[in-house]
Each structure stands twice: as C-alpha cells, then as structure tokens.
C-alpha cells in the first residue's frame, strides 16, 4: 500500500487574496480538476477530460435554515493534497482485487463574516471525480439544518440523457432517452394530492443520470456513500444545461439535519470516451468506507429459488384468506376459510426445497409465510405485520429442519408495507426468530407510503433506517436484500452483508404491467447498477402471461435466451431463478445454464456496451478457470463477436452457447432458443446472433 503525502501547504497568505485557483490531475493525466474561489468568495470547480471541458465553472455551497448560507464570502485557510495508490479485496464482487488510485485535494475554507469552516474534499480518479462537503467540529457551526444544497454540474451542452422522473418515493420507473432540454419528469407519474410532493416539476430527474455528449463522451452523475443525508436528485436548467443538486425533503420540507463533525455523501462524475469504462469503474466503491464487519466468513453469495413468481402471475397468493378482520396475535384462524391459493404452505415449501436441493441452489425464499397479507397494501395501518407469526399452514419448525436435512437455506421475507416504525420496533424479535429457525438472509420490502407519515423512501430518515437495518443484521450475522429502498451508493463495501437491493424497476413489472421495454436491461448497468447489485430476479422462461390466464396481455419483453444472459449483465452476488419449477422442468437444457452460472467472480471484462442498445460482459468464476459470458441487445437484432483471448493460452475449454433461435423475437417468438456445444481455445472467436429483444449466454468450462 502506497500512501504518500505529497504536500501540506498552509495558505495563510491566501486569506488576503480575493480569487484563487488550483489544478490537480488524475493519476493517468486524462482528467484535470480546477478548484477556484470566485470573486465573491464562492467555491467552484471545473473538470476537463482530455481536451474537453466536461464540467464548466460550477458553484458549490449550501443554504441553511435560519442562518447565513454557506455559499460565498469564503477564504482559503489550508490546502492539503494526497496521492493514494492501494488495493483491497472485496468480500465478494465482480473482481478479486480492486485498485484505488486517486489524487486528493482538500481545501479548508473559512467564511470571513461568520468564522465558519467547511472543507471541500476532491478525489480525482482516472475515470472520474468524487467530492464532498465536510464540516469539522467548531464553535460557530455545531448543528444546522440544510434547506438546500447548491452543488452545480455545469454541462453547458444539451447531452442525450437516460433518465427517470425525479420521484422522491420510488425508482421503479421506465427510463426515457431524450436530450436534457426535452426531459419531462412528470410523464408517467401519477400525481395526486398524496403523492404530489414526490414530484416537484418536469425538470427534475433522479441520479444516477447517464448522459452522452454529441462528441461521444459518456458522462454519469451520481453519489457515493449515502449515509445520514437525503438522496441527491437533480434539477435541470433546460436552457443552460446546468444541473443542480436537489435533496429529498423530509415531512416538514427540511432536507438534512446535521451535527458537526459531519460530512455529505460524495458527489460523483464519471467520464470516459468508452462506455465500457463507466461499467468497469470501481470509483463508487472506492469512495465508500472499508468494511465495518470484522469477521466476514459467514457472508456468502447465493443463488436461490422461491415462492414468489406464482404470486406475481396470479396463480398463488401471499394471503391465506380473502379478507377478514385479522389480528396479529391470538387470532382464531379456524374462523376463516382459506382461499385455496396460499403459496407459502408447508407442502409447497418442501417442493421448493426439494427442487433447490436437486438442482444445487443455495436458498429458497418464501413470501407470504407470515400473517398480515389479508390487508397489507394501500392501507393506513401502522402495524400490518409482526414478522414472527406464521400462517397456520406454514410449519416453520418442521421446514427449518427439512431444509437443513437437504442442505438448503431458507430466505426470510419481511415486507414492512413501508411502516418503518413498526419494523424498527420489531426488528430484534424478527432477527432472533431468523436465528432460531436458521434463516441466514432476509429480503425486506417497503411497498407503499412511508410511516413515519410524510417521510419519503429517499429522505434522510429512511436513508438512516436502511443502514440501521443492515447494521443490526450484521450484528446478528445475517445478510440483506432490500426491495424498494433508496438506490444503493456502494455501501456494500462497508456492509458486505448487504448483498443486493432492488431499488429500480425489476423483472416483476413484466408480470402485471406494461413491463420493461427491451432496452431497459441495457440502461440499468449504466444507472442503477453503478451503486451496487440489483435483485432483478431474472430467469423467466414462460415469457407470455396468457399462459396463466388467456385474457392476460402482459409479457416479459425479452427472449428466453436474454433471460439467461441477465445473470451476467445484471451483476449480483444474489441471483434468483425466478420462474416456477414446472417451467424450468420443461426446459432443463436451458435451465442448465442457470445451474452452472457463478455468483461470485475473480474477474470481469466488459467487452462492448452502449447505453440503451447493447452490452457484452465476460466473467471468470471465483477460484476456477471457468468463464461465463452474457450478451444482450435492445429491440434491435445484433450480431456480436466475442474474442476469447482472455482464456488461458494452451488450454482447451468446452463452450456451451445458449442463443436465440434464428426466428426468435421478444414479441413474436420469445421462447425459441438453440444450444450449441464446441471446443474452444484462447485463439477462437465466437460469433452469435441476438434476436430483437434477445441475448446470448455462454459457459466456458475448463
Ligand atoms: C415488491 C417486491 O419487489 C416483490 O419482490 C415482492 O414480492 C412484493 N413487493 C411483496 O413484498
Ligand atoms: Ca418492487
């Protein structure tokens, strides 16, 4: 580990200068950051990539409630700089070892009139910039309320953007691709009096915001290490193309409550002329703190099946009965007639455990096992679930023993119906219950309106809630998969038990809505996945929902082969084989890929990518010589050529190619695939044709 303090200069003299500027370069010299103090004492920055100004002069600062703003009137008190070059091994991940090489500039500023100090910390990597505000402990700034953050990203050009509306309460939206000037963030969002404050105007979008400039630069604006602060959305000046940080408010309209010493999350800008550099970047992770968990032996990536898709396609239910005035405690279930569709029965769970054991899956998720689902959704009740009372037809004790006998883990499900207060009160009991019955992991869920009432999914209170849950789970040696949380920002480095989040529009939308268009999965890696793994729940083989009910028009908007490719292109250490066992049993040859594919990797190579169009990635399975390749396209067909030069020289491997059949098409013929086996070496290349909305998965086994 290299860790050299390059210079430590005290700029006492600077205090008398009215303007100031200093430039630092990234380790490879491609990026240059210029920090400035403008005439009125406002801190500002600029970012240059090769010969283009990616970010023009952009102001920094904060508005505080009931006190002078931290915006202008600053002088420099001190400048520190640092060179960092070290490596670290993640507990699990896309690669075995991550290199963190960056140059840091830390500027301590004093506001002359108020004698308040802030520190601006910049870290410049080869592929981007991270910066944050730090507030040292001090007499004149001990606690404060942020009413607005003024951070600007002055793009100055009408880039093409891949965006979802600036909804403070959900990220489960379809992406649009338009120039910045044509964004309308109210489209497709149902605004009524209750949800009105989720959307504040057409020029608001969520971060990460992926963009492409007219001269081919890929630019992404996001944040890293979001703790104890609201999520950063973006407000767009649609004439001048200046983005401004827009923090998610709390119930009374404040943004963040701060007590020094404290800091904001990192604001991040990724830039490259290669789209694959954006995907391969580890900058977000490098900006997060090292693991807080000392012993991580118990943290294990998992592939799982579950009692889940049946509920989404409507053949099974979460609830045991239809309606009834149910109480959480001491309820007489014999007074209710079961609806005959309950998925989480002892018998059905055993069937899933058997299926998992037979096909080598690590876990079985069971949703709808606990009482409360009769009226869980869209209600105003604070206490919907207690997380410890199984339905009468779910024998948790017997199932725990049965799963252990088959060497299969049960995965817990805690739908909170967004009543975070209720969950916080019951977490200790809920996690003790998991320990007692041997569940190593939990999938949480936050469907609906947040309680505490008026709080939002992406506000400071909820951001802290998700972290508290991850921390408490870690204390109990339990792993987490959070659905409907704020989108991740690399915190899985700090809490490696936090395996995955949903926090975007998952595959489930294909079961019961207009679904996810064929380009959706080519955009997510450039947006949502930059912050961390997604529990997208791939692997749907029965593509059309009219199979379950002839009146249904819904369908998955991919071919079957593309569903296989998603195990590679949607990186996650937690992957579900989401379809019903009976659907896999009809296609055991294609199912073999899901059985074989790894969930933890020594290496990953992004071979080609274009946001909204296509993506091909090759990954080397942990502690093996086996490679797996996934390639996907949008609604356009595509031929891709994969050079196998990453294989070890002088070795022969068996490649199994799971491809779209010649006449496959996501809409017209989605389930047509072909499987080809051949011997390959590092000298070979594979040419595959992807159907419209199609994909290809390849296993290369030594
Ligand atoms: C939404 C989640 O994304 C889904 O996976 C889950 O089945 C339902 N909520 C019920 O908790
Ligand atoms: Ca969801």
XYZ file of C-alpha atoms and ligand atoms in Angstrom:
714
model
C 0.000 0.000 0.000
C 1.342 3.367 -1.027
C 0.071 6.352 0.787
C 2.233 9.388 0.152
C 1.518 12.824 1.490
C 2.667 14.956 -1.346
C 2.373 18.344 0.153
C 0.810 20.035 3.069
C 0.714 23.723 2.455
C -0.770 26.290 4.727
C -2.102 29.195 2.765
C -2.142 31.883 5.404
C -1.401 34.409 2.728
C -4.375 33.262 0.691
C -6.723 34.717 3.240
C -5.971 38.108 1.814
C -6.460 37.137 -1.850
C -9.904 37.554 -3.360
C -9.647 34.868 -6.019
C -7.704 31.647 -6.169
C -7.376 28.594 -8.372
C -5.514 25.293 -8.219
C -5.455 22.368 -10.636
C -4.805 18.697 -9.982
C -4.621 15.796 -12.455
C -5.826 12.240 -12.298
C -3.094 9.572 -11.943
C -3.021 8.957 -15.737
C -3.387 12.657 -16.530
C -6.625 12.284 -18.547
C -8.730 14.275 -16.094
C -7.959 17.689 -14.680
C -9.814 19.307 -11.836
C -9.602 23.011 -11.298
C -10.717 24.360 -7.943
C -11.461 28.068 -7.739
C -12.613 30.751 -5.368
C -14.714 33.196 -7.369
C -14.709 36.965 -6.790
C -17.486 36.916 -4.198
C -15.753 34.121 -2.294
C -17.893 31.316 -3.746
C -16.082 27.987 -4.107
C -16.323 26.478 -7.597
C -14.787 23.748 -9.744
C -14.277 22.696 -13.345
C -13.499 19.310 -14.823
C -11.591 18.609 -18.031
C -11.307 15.265 -19.781
C -8.507 15.056 -22.345
C -9.209 18.231 -24.306
C -12.806 18.863 -23.459
C -14.404 20.782 -20.648
C -16.855 18.239 -19.268
C -17.966 20.429 -16.383
C -17.698 24.193 -16.808
C -17.368 26.535 -13.835
C -19.819 25.131 -11.273
C -20.648 26.678 -7.927
C -20.620 24.843 -4.619
C -22.397 25.654 -1.383
C -25.365 25.065 0.905
C -28.329 27.037 2.151
C -29.006 26.680 5.851
C -32.279 27.177 7.621
C -32.438 30.231 9.899
C -28.777 31.069 9.494
C -26.453 32.640 6.903
C -25.821 30.403 3.919
C -22.565 28.543 3.322
C -22.336 29.909 -0.172
C -19.988 32.866 -0.558
C -17.562 35.033 1.365
C -15.046 32.223 1.799
C -11.281 32.465 2.006
C -8.821 29.598 1.968
C -7.336 28.614 5.303
C -5.494 25.496 4.291
C -4.848 23.148 1.397
C -3.812 19.514 1.716
C -3.083 17.116 -1.066
C -2.537 13.422 -1.095
C -1.702 10.667 -3.584
C -3.353 7.331 -2.993
C -2.496 4.024 -4.592
C -3.644 0.905 -2.811
C -5.515 -2.303 -3.464
C -8.153 -4.137 -1.494
C -10.055 -7.402 -1.879
C -13.836 -7.204 -1.617
C -15.590 -9.947 0.366
C -17.447 -10.731 -2.876
C -17.632 -8.931 -6.167
C -17.024 -8.614 -9.867
C -13.257 -8.816 -9.455
C -10.891 -10.329 -6.904
C -8.868 -7.214 -6.232
C -9.772 -3.553 -6.562
C -7.211 -0.836 -7.083
C -7.861 2.578 -5.593
C -5.597 5.121 -7.198
C -6.505 8.783 -6.971
C -5.188 12.222 -6.191
C -6.864 14.141 -3.434
C -7.206 17.856 -2.825
C -8.664 19.055 0.448
C -9.432 22.723 0.807
C -10.341 24.199 4.172
C -12.435 27.328 3.748
C -13.373 29.964 6.294
C -16.342 32.230 5.840
C -14.972 35.620 6.855
C -18.151 37.107 8.305
C -19.296 34.122 10.342
C -15.962 32.413 11.052
C -17.485 29.089 9.980
C -15.279 26.434 8.440
C -16.052 23.883 5.778
C -13.730 21.507 3.983
C -14.124 20.613 0.323
C -12.592 17.229 -0.390
C -11.939 16.244 -4.020
C -10.707 12.833 -5.150
C -9.690 12.577 -8.770
C -9.540 9.094 -10.275
C -8.662 8.130 -13.847
C -12.331 7.660 -14.657
C -13.917 10.377 -12.613
C -14.227 12.787 -9.750
C -15.712 12.487 -6.285
C -16.157 15.465 -3.982
C -17.934 16.184 -0.764
C -18.521 18.802 1.892
C -17.023 18.142 5.309
C -17.944 20.102 8.422
C -15.316 19.948 11.173
C -16.333 20.288 14.799
C -16.412 24.017 15.647
C -17.987 26.595 17.929
C -19.804 28.558 15.228
C -21.227 25.556 13.405
C -22.286 22.834 15.792
C -25.674 21.868 14.402
C -27.653 23.079 11.437
C -30.456 22.279 9.024
C -29.699 22.121 5.317
C -32.560 23.728 3.418
C -30.912 23.355 0.026
C -27.680 22.105 -1.478
C -26.387 24.355 -4.241
C -23.916 21.987 -5.879
C -23.847 22.573 -9.619
C -22.799 20.380 -12.519
C -22.489 22.846 -15.364
C -22.565 20.715 -18.501
C -23.228 23.610 -20.859
C -24.416 21.275 -23.606
C -27.648 19.533 -24.435
C -26.453 15.960 -23.899
C -28.609 12.919 -24.530
C -29.796 11.667 -21.148
C -31.133 8.353 -19.864
C -33.441 9.418 -17.085
C -36.269 8.516 -14.751
C -38.544 11.145 -13.158
C -37.426 12.920 -10.001
C -39.816 10.855 -7.875
C -38.740 11.075 -4.218
C -40.600 7.934 -3.297
C -39.886 5.332 -5.941
C -37.303 4.406 -8.563
C -39.494 1.803 -10.235
C -39.813 3.772 -13.465
C -39.137 3.100 -17.137
C -36.137 5.052 -18.472
C -36.538 7.659 -21.194
C -33.829 8.724 -23.603
C -34.074 12.408 -24.627
C -31.860 15.477 -24.816
C -31.657 17.306 -21.463
C -33.766 20.088 -22.983
C -36.664 17.710 -23.611
C -36.874 15.973 -20.265
C -40.338 15.968 -18.747
C -40.056 14.289 -15.385
C -43.802 14.294 -14.782
C -44.548 11.876 -17.612
C -45.822 8.530 -16.464
C -46.058 9.519 -12.833
C -49.464 9.505 -11.280
C -49.581 12.727 -9.306
C -52.425 13.092 -6.827
C -52.690 15.065 -3.624
C -50.980 12.407 -1.568
C -48.140 11.744 -3.958
C -47.839 15.320 -5.217
C -44.742 16.107 -3.272
C -42.986 13.101 -4.749
C -42.679 15.053 -7.995
C -41.881 18.694 -7.939
C -41.629 19.557 -11.608
C -40.842 18.462 -15.105
C -37.172 19.447 -14.905
C -36.326 17.043 -12.063
C -34.741 13.628 -12.545
C -33.107 11.045 -10.330
C -29.441 10.283 -10.111
C -27.553 8.311 -11.334
C -28.060 10.272 -14.535
C -26.334 8.747 -17.559
C -25.546 11.043 -20.483
C -23.777 11.009 -23.807
C -22.377 14.134 -25.406
C -22.565 14.909 -29.130
C -18.864 14.171 -29.474
C -19.172 10.755 -27.873
C -18.287 11.291 -24.231
C -20.080 9.178 -21.635
C -20.841 11.185 -18.501
C -22.561 9.958 -15.367
C -23.594 11.997 -12.332
C -24.349 10.217 -9.085
C -23.282 9.947 -5.461
C -21.333 7.545 -3.241
C -21.632 6.564 0.420
C -25.106 7.938 1.095
C -25.471 7.855 4.882
C -27.273 10.227 7.209
C -28.291 12.557 4.387
C -31.093 12.557 1.810
C -30.605 11.157 -1.683
C -29.485 13.584 -4.371
C -31.821 14.047 -7.300
C -31.071 16.635 -9.990
C -32.789 19.819 -11.083
C -32.056 20.738 -14.696
C -31.736 24.226 -16.088
C -33.059 23.282 -19.524
C -31.670 26.385 -21.242
C -28.127 26.481 -19.943
C -27.757 22.778 -19.129
C -26.643 23.325 -15.575
C -27.688 20.559 -13.191
C -28.177 21.350 -9.534
C -28.370 19.008 -6.588
C -31.950 18.523 -5.403
C -32.148 16.873 -1.994
C -35.172 14.812 -0.997
C -37.126 16.662 1.712
C -38.461 15.336 4.992
C -42.056 15.538 6.257
C -41.798 19.260 7.036
C -39.773 20.226 3.986
C -36.302 20.319 5.500
C -33.545 18.477 3.697
C -30.912 17.360 6.206
C -30.229 17.667 9.922
C -26.509 17.900 10.614
C -24.337 17.966 13.706
C -20.614 18.567 13.409
C -18.291 16.829 12.846
C -20.139 15.515 9.802
C -19.977 15.272 6.038
C -22.172 14.866 2.971
C -22.015 11.853 0.665
C -19.606 12.100 -2.287
C -20.941 13.746 -5.414
C -19.575 11.784 -8.365
C -18.889 12.425 -12.034
C -17.746 9.532 -14.203
C -16.336 10.424 -17.633
C -14.884 8.417 -20.468
C -14.899 8.144 -24.225
C -15.512 4.399 -23.731
C -18.882 3.248 -22.418
C -17.267 0.101 -21.012
C -15.060 2.226 -18.710
C -18.197 3.509 -16.972
C -19.340 -0.060 -16.310
C -15.937 -1.285 -15.159
C -15.341 1.666 -12.848
C -14.852 0.905 -9.158
C -14.808 4.583 -8.173
C -18.124 4.478 -6.291
C -16.867 1.548 -4.205
C -13.501 3.196 -3.644
C -15.247 6.254 -2.238
C -17.007 4.128 0.374
C -15.530 3.198 3.743
C -13.823 -0.198 4.262
C -15.911 -2.980 5.864
C -17.213 -2.332 9.353
C -17.665 -6.066 9.776
C -14.502 -7.774 11.029
C -15.190 -11.449 10.512
C -16.941 -11.939 7.169
C -16.734 -15.754 6.877
C -20.493 -16.055 7.231
C -21.214 -13.809 4.257
C -21.932 -15.961 1.220
C -23.203 -15.086 -2.260
C -26.302 -17.129 -3.054
C -28.358 -18.447 -5.921
C -31.948 -19.053 -4.930
C -35.429 -20.071 -5.974
C -38.604 -19.081 -4.229
C -42.312 -18.994 -3.638
C -42.663 -15.702 -5.421
C -43.419 -15.601 -9.170
C -46.671 -17.504 -8.588
C -47.978 -14.509 -6.660
C -46.917 -12.095 -9.371
C -48.555 -14.097 -12.178
C -51.633 -14.671 -10.028
C -51.640 -18.454 -9.600
C -50.804 -18.185 -5.896
C -51.430 -15.628 -3.158
C -49.445 -14.144 -0.295
C -52.574 -14.126 1.848
C -54.124 -17.230 3.418
C -57.737 -15.997 3.349
C -59.522 -13.350 1.343
C -60.323 -10.555 3.752
C -61.428 -10.908 7.342
C -60.758 -8.800 10.372
C -57.459 -10.347 11.267
C -55.472 -9.642 14.419
C -51.750 -10.242 14.599
C -51.980 -12.036 17.947
C -54.198 -14.885 19.176
C -56.337 -14.964 16.065
C -58.705 -17.864 15.576
C -57.793 -18.928 12.036
C -60.442 -21.646 12.030
C -62.982 -18.819 11.787
C -61.700 -18.039 8.279
C -61.921 -20.043 5.112
C -58.538 -20.442 3.356
C -58.639 -19.062 -0.195
C -57.080 -22.211 -1.628
C -54.295 -20.266 -3.369
C -51.914 -19.639 -0.485
C -48.368 -20.142 -1.807
C -46.393 -20.439 1.423
C -47.725 -23.767 2.634
C -45.539 -26.369 4.306
C -46.098 -28.734 1.411
C -45.296 -26.214 -1.327
C -42.202 -25.025 0.552
C -40.978 -28.632 0.746
C -41.473 -28.905 -3.003
C -39.251 -25.850 -3.488
C -36.656 -27.160 -1.027
C -36.562 -30.447 -2.955
C -36.216 -28.566 -6.239
C -33.407 -26.408 -4.834
C -31.583 -29.457 -3.460
C -31.978 -31.398 -6.696
C -30.583 -28.571 -8.831
C -27.907 -27.241 -6.481
C -29.440 -23.915 -5.373
C -28.319 -22.411 -2.078
C -31.608 -20.993 -0.884
C -35.380 -20.830 -1.005
C -37.216 -17.542 -0.484
C -40.714 -17.873 0.922
C -43.025 -14.865 0.691
C -46.437 -14.779 2.322
C -45.415 -17.036 5.221
C -46.430 -14.594 7.965
C -49.824 -13.247 8.906
C -50.974 -9.847 7.755
C -51.274 -10.146 3.976
C -55.050 -10.032 4.000
C -54.942 -6.229 4.004
C -51.323 -5.249 3.667
C -51.437 -2.905 0.725
C -52.550 0.693 0.418
C -53.766 0.750 3.989
C -53.066 3.353 6.630
C -52.350 0.870 9.414
C -49.023 1.179 11.173
C -48.991 -2.438 12.371
C -49.599 -4.729 9.427
C -47.012 -7.438 10.102
C -45.205 -8.714 13.197
C -42.584 -10.818 11.320
C -42.795 -13.702 13.798
C -46.246 -15.250 13.360
C -46.546 -17.849 10.584
C -49.845 -18.653 8.908
C -51.477 -21.836 10.271
C -50.461 -23.820 7.163
C -46.749 -22.886 7.398
C -44.847 -25.099 9.873
C -41.657 -23.096 10.325
C -40.101 -25.550 12.778
C -40.568 -28.534 10.534
C -39.432 -26.604 7.440
C -36.308 -25.354 9.128
C -35.348 -28.953 9.926
C -36.345 -30.190 6.485
C -34.264 -27.516 4.735
C -31.240 -28.308 6.933
C -31.554 -32.014 6.103
C -31.361 -31.101 2.396
C -28.546 -28.592 2.875
C -30.741 -25.743 1.635
C -31.071 -22.355 3.353
C -34.401 -20.649 3.895
C -34.537 -16.975 2.950
C -36.744 -14.828 5.168
C -39.169 -12.263 3.806
C -40.057 -9.081 5.712
C -42.484 -6.947 3.778
C -42.794 -3.883 6.003
C -45.502 -2.248 3.845
C -43.296 0.840 4.347
C -44.140 1.049 8.039
C -40.539 1.538 9.070
C -41.518 2.486 12.631
C -43.261 -0.851 13.084
C -40.238 -2.682 11.663
C -37.799 -0.837 13.908
C -39.813 -1.785 16.981
C -39.954 -5.427 15.940
C -36.510 -5.936 14.410
C -34.898 -7.550 17.464
C -37.623 -10.185 17.717
C -37.717 -10.681 13.971
C -33.974 -11.292 13.719
C -33.991 -13.588 16.782
C -36.734 -15.578 15.017
C -34.490 -15.851 11.936
C -31.590 -17.093 14.062
C -33.806 -19.626 15.823
C -35.047 -21.110 12.553
C -31.749 -20.841 10.720
C -32.515 -18.231 8.075
C -29.170 -16.614 7.039
C -30.682 -13.837 4.904
C -33.731 -11.613 4.653
C -35.446 -9.877 1.772
C -37.053 -6.705 3.095
C -39.670 -4.642 1.279
C -41.057 -1.111 1.525
C -44.172 -1.071 -0.632
C -46.478 1.893 -0.017
C -46.350 5.173 1.845
C -43.699 5.525 4.497
C -44.558 5.607 8.174
C -43.333 7.878 9.917
C -46.031 9.659 7.930
C -44.825 12.276 5.497
C -41.344 10.782 5.208
C -40.250 9.574 1.787
C -38.311 6.493 0.659
C -35.311 8.617 -0.359
C -35.229 11.098 2.541
C -32.653 11.323 5.334
C -34.779 9.451 7.901
C -35.283 6.451 5.623
C -31.679 6.513 4.385
C -30.664 6.016 8.010
C -33.313 3.358 8.535
C -31.923 1.145 5.747
C -28.422 1.486 7.204
C -29.672 0.688 10.729
C -31.289 -2.480 9.381
C -28.063 -3.514 7.607
C -26.043 -2.824 10.761
C -28.363 -4.719 13.048
C -28.420 -7.636 10.646
C -24.614 -7.608 10.604
C -24.545 -7.766 14.415
C -26.656 -10.900 14.066
C -24.555 -12.288 11.195
C -27.460 -12.031 8.792
C -27.497 -10.918 5.150
C -29.786 -8.398 3.458
C -31.605 -7.925 0.158
C -33.676 -4.719 0.332
C -36.593 -4.081 -2.025
C -37.906 -0.538 -2.526
C -35.110 1.172 -0.546
C -33.253 4.271 -1.711
C -30.963 3.239 -4.592
C -27.589 1.930 -3.419
C -24.421 4.053 -3.462
C -21.673 1.482 -2.837
C -22.419 0.868 0.826
C -21.968 -2.856 0.226
C -18.246 -2.206 0.624
C -18.845 -1.055 4.201
C -21.622 -3.566 4.904
C -20.777 -6.633 2.803
C -23.740 -8.448 4.376
C -25.920 -6.098 2.292
C -25.852 -8.342 -0.753
C -28.338 -6.610 -3.002
C -31.172 -4.155 -3.397
C -33.998 -3.871 -5.843
C -34.391 -0.040 -5.991
C -35.342 0.037 -9.666
C -37.926 -1.452 -11.941
C -37.373 -5.200 -11.682
C -38.481 -8.126 -13.796
C -41.678 -8.377 -11.728
C -43.157 -5.435 -13.673
C -43.314 -7.697 -16.715
C -45.831 -9.905 -14.920
C -48.501 -7.307 -14.221
C -47.856 -4.022 -16.014
C -46.804 -2.625 -19.369
C -43.485 -4.055 -18.260
C -39.897 -3.170 -19.023
C -39.131 -2.374 -22.659
C -36.379 -4.426 -24.362
C -33.802 -1.639 -23.862
C -34.403 -1.490 -20.079
C -31.718 -4.015 -19.171
C -29.161 -2.227 -21.375
C -29.675 1.009 -19.393
C -29.731 -0.303 -15.814
C -25.992 -1.184 -15.749
C -25.232 2.476 -16.604
C -27.562 3.843 -13.958
C -28.929 1.866 -11.035
C -26.222 -0.813 -11.017
C -23.389 1.711 -10.637
C -24.373 1.918 -6.955
C -24.493 -1.806 -6.341
C -26.014 -5.181 -7.161
C -29.651 -5.448 -8.140
C -32.010 -8.268 -7.248
C -33.571 -8.086 -10.712
C -34.936 -11.670 -10.452
C -34.038 -12.911 -13.938
C -34.637 -16.337 -15.420
C -38.257 -16.138 -16.573
C -38.750 -18.884 -19.186
C -42.523 -18.726 -19.608
C -42.477 -15.344 -21.329
C -46.162 -14.668 -22.068
C -48.638 -14.297 -19.232
C -51.585 -15.570 -21.294
C -50.174 -18.988 -20.422
C -51.639 -18.460 -16.937
C -54.811 -16.690 -17.979
C -55.825 -16.396 -21.613
C -57.056 -12.835 -21.092
C -53.672 -11.567 -19.980
C -51.723 -9.388 -22.397
C -48.628 -8.908 -20.249
C -45.329 -10.457 -21.166
C -41.633 -10.383 -20.395
C -40.040 -8.110 -23.014
C -37.075 -10.329 -23.806
C -36.374 -13.687 -25.366
C -35.721 -16.684 -23.128
C -32.018 -16.619 -24.064
C -31.780 -12.992 -22.942
C -33.157 -14.007 -19.544
C -30.083 -16.273 -19.238
C -27.709 -13.500 -20.289
C -29.058 -11.280 -17.486
C -27.243 -13.467 -14.906
C -24.075 -11.831 -16.265
C -25.167 -8.404 -17.384
C -27.096 -7.654 -14.141
C -24.275 -8.237 -11.702
C -25.382 -9.501 -8.292
C -23.981 -11.889 -5.674
C -27.600 -12.838 -5.039
C -29.386 -14.214 -8.057
C -32.811 -15.727 -8.229
C -34.044 -18.337 -10.662
C -37.341 -16.557 -10.608
C -39.671 -18.742 -12.668
C -41.792 -21.646 -11.416
C -40.072 -25.052 -11.076
C -42.561 -26.567 -13.523
C -41.481 -24.054 -16.180
C -37.845 -24.977 -15.681
C -38.665 -28.668 -15.846
C -39.927 -28.123 -19.405
C -36.596 -26.604 -20.479
C -33.990 -28.475 -18.466
C -31.399 -27.989 -21.217
C -31.607 -24.171 -20.950
C -32.020 -24.354 -17.169
C -28.585 -25.972 -17.055
C -27.055 -22.525 -17.630
C -28.751 -21.087 -14.517
C -27.491 -24.092 -12.532
C -23.936 -23.631 -13.808
C -23.542 -19.857 -13.707
C -21.492 -18.495 -10.795
C -22.485 -15.622 -8.484
C -19.007 -14.569 -7.365
C -16.128 -13.593 -9.637
C -12.368 -13.247 -9.827
C -12.519 -11.103 -12.932
C -14.972 -9.284 -15.177
C -14.347 -7.876 -18.635
C -16.832 -5.500 -20.212
C -16.243 -6.265 -23.880
C -18.651 -3.840 -25.538
C -21.521 -1.625 -24.450
C -23.733 1.234 -25.472
C -26.367 2.551 -23.036
C -29.835 1.786 -24.309
C -28.508 -0.500 -27.056
C -26.327 -3.463 -26.066
C -23.864 -4.918 -23.584
C -21.478 -7.896 -23.537
C -19.553 -8.964 -20.449
C -17.318 -11.957 -19.651
C -16.735 -13.023 -16.054
C -14.336 -15.548 -14.531
C -15.915 -17.609 -11.755
C -14.249 -17.355 -8.353
C -11.372 -19.795 -7.747
C -11.896 -21.561 -11.101
C -10.784 -21.259 -14.691
C -14.367 -21.133 -15.946
C -15.783 -18.135 -17.775
C -19.357 -17.068 -18.340
C -20.426 -14.570 -20.961
C -23.650 -12.617 -21.262
C -24.618 -10.500 -24.236
C -27.867 -8.567 -24.617
C -29.433 -6.243 -27.124
C -32.416 -3.866 -27.133
C -35.332 -4.180 -29.594
C -32.865 -4.350 -32.496
C -31.231 -7.556 -33.595
C -27.493 -7.668 -33.469
C -24.519 -9.830 -34.324
C -21.729 -9.848 -31.815
C -18.272 -11.330 -31.991
C -16.539 -12.362 -28.797
C -12.767 -12.799 -28.944
C -11.788 -15.422 -26.384
C -8.265 -14.045 -25.884
C -8.904 -13.750 -22.129
C -8.809 -17.564 -21.807
C -5.584 -19.189 -20.638
C -3.237 -19.968 -23.528
C -2.709 -23.641 -24.390
C -5.873 -24.777 -22.658
C -8.930 -26.268 -24.290
C -12.359 -25.456 -22.918
C -15.901 -26.573 -23.659
C -18.138 -23.686 -24.660
C -21.906 -24.086 -24.407
C -23.730 -21.352 -26.273
C -27.342 -20.618 -25.301
C -28.522 -18.480 -28.190
C -31.717 -17.128 -29.683
C -33.053 -19.414 -32.410
C -32.886 -17.947 -35.918
C -36.533 -16.932 -35.869
C -36.617 -15.760 -32.231
C -38.126 -12.379 -31.410
C -39.016 -10.945 -27.994
C -42.643 -10.435 -29.025
C -43.363 -12.838 -31.839
C -41.334 -15.871 -30.821
C -39.614 -15.292 -27.478
C -39.087 -18.836 -26.287
C -37.165 -20.137 -29.317
C -33.558 -20.915 -28.424
C -30.771 -23.206 -29.503
C -27.873 -24.696 -27.607
C -24.555 -25.368 -29.283
C -21.524 -27.010 -27.704
C -17.991 -26.701 -29.035
C -14.350 -26.898 -28.008
C -12.606 -23.535 -27.847
C -9.202 -22.033 -27.048
C -7.906 -18.511 -26.463
C -7.334 -18.190 -30.214
C -11.008 -18.577 -31.086
C -13.758 -16.091 -31.528
C -17.461 -16.748 -31.223
C -19.955 -15.053 -33.453
C -23.525 -15.001 -32.183
C -26.738 -13.509 -33.442
C -29.021 -11.825 -30.955
C -32.693 -11.597 -31.911
C -34.673 -8.369 -31.494
C -35.006 -8.110 -27.678
C -32.663 -11.056 -27.468
C -29.488 -12.204 -25.840
C -26.969 -14.955 -25.514
C -25.374 -16.735 -22.578
C -22.200 -18.774 -22.865
C -20.473 -21.002 -20.354
C -16.814 -21.819 -20.997
C -15.734 -24.649 -18.768
C -12.150 -25.840 -18.467
C -42.444 -5.813 -4.129
C -41.194 -6.616 -4.281
O -40.354 -6.066 -5.261
C -41.587 -8.028 -4.636
O -40.453 -8.788 -4.913
C -42.402 -8.605 -3.524
O -42.859 -9.880 -3.906
C -43.608 -7.728 -3.197
N -43.223 -6.377 -3.055
C -44.309 -8.173 -1.917
O -43.466 -7.945 -0.829
Ca -40.500 -3.730 -6.128
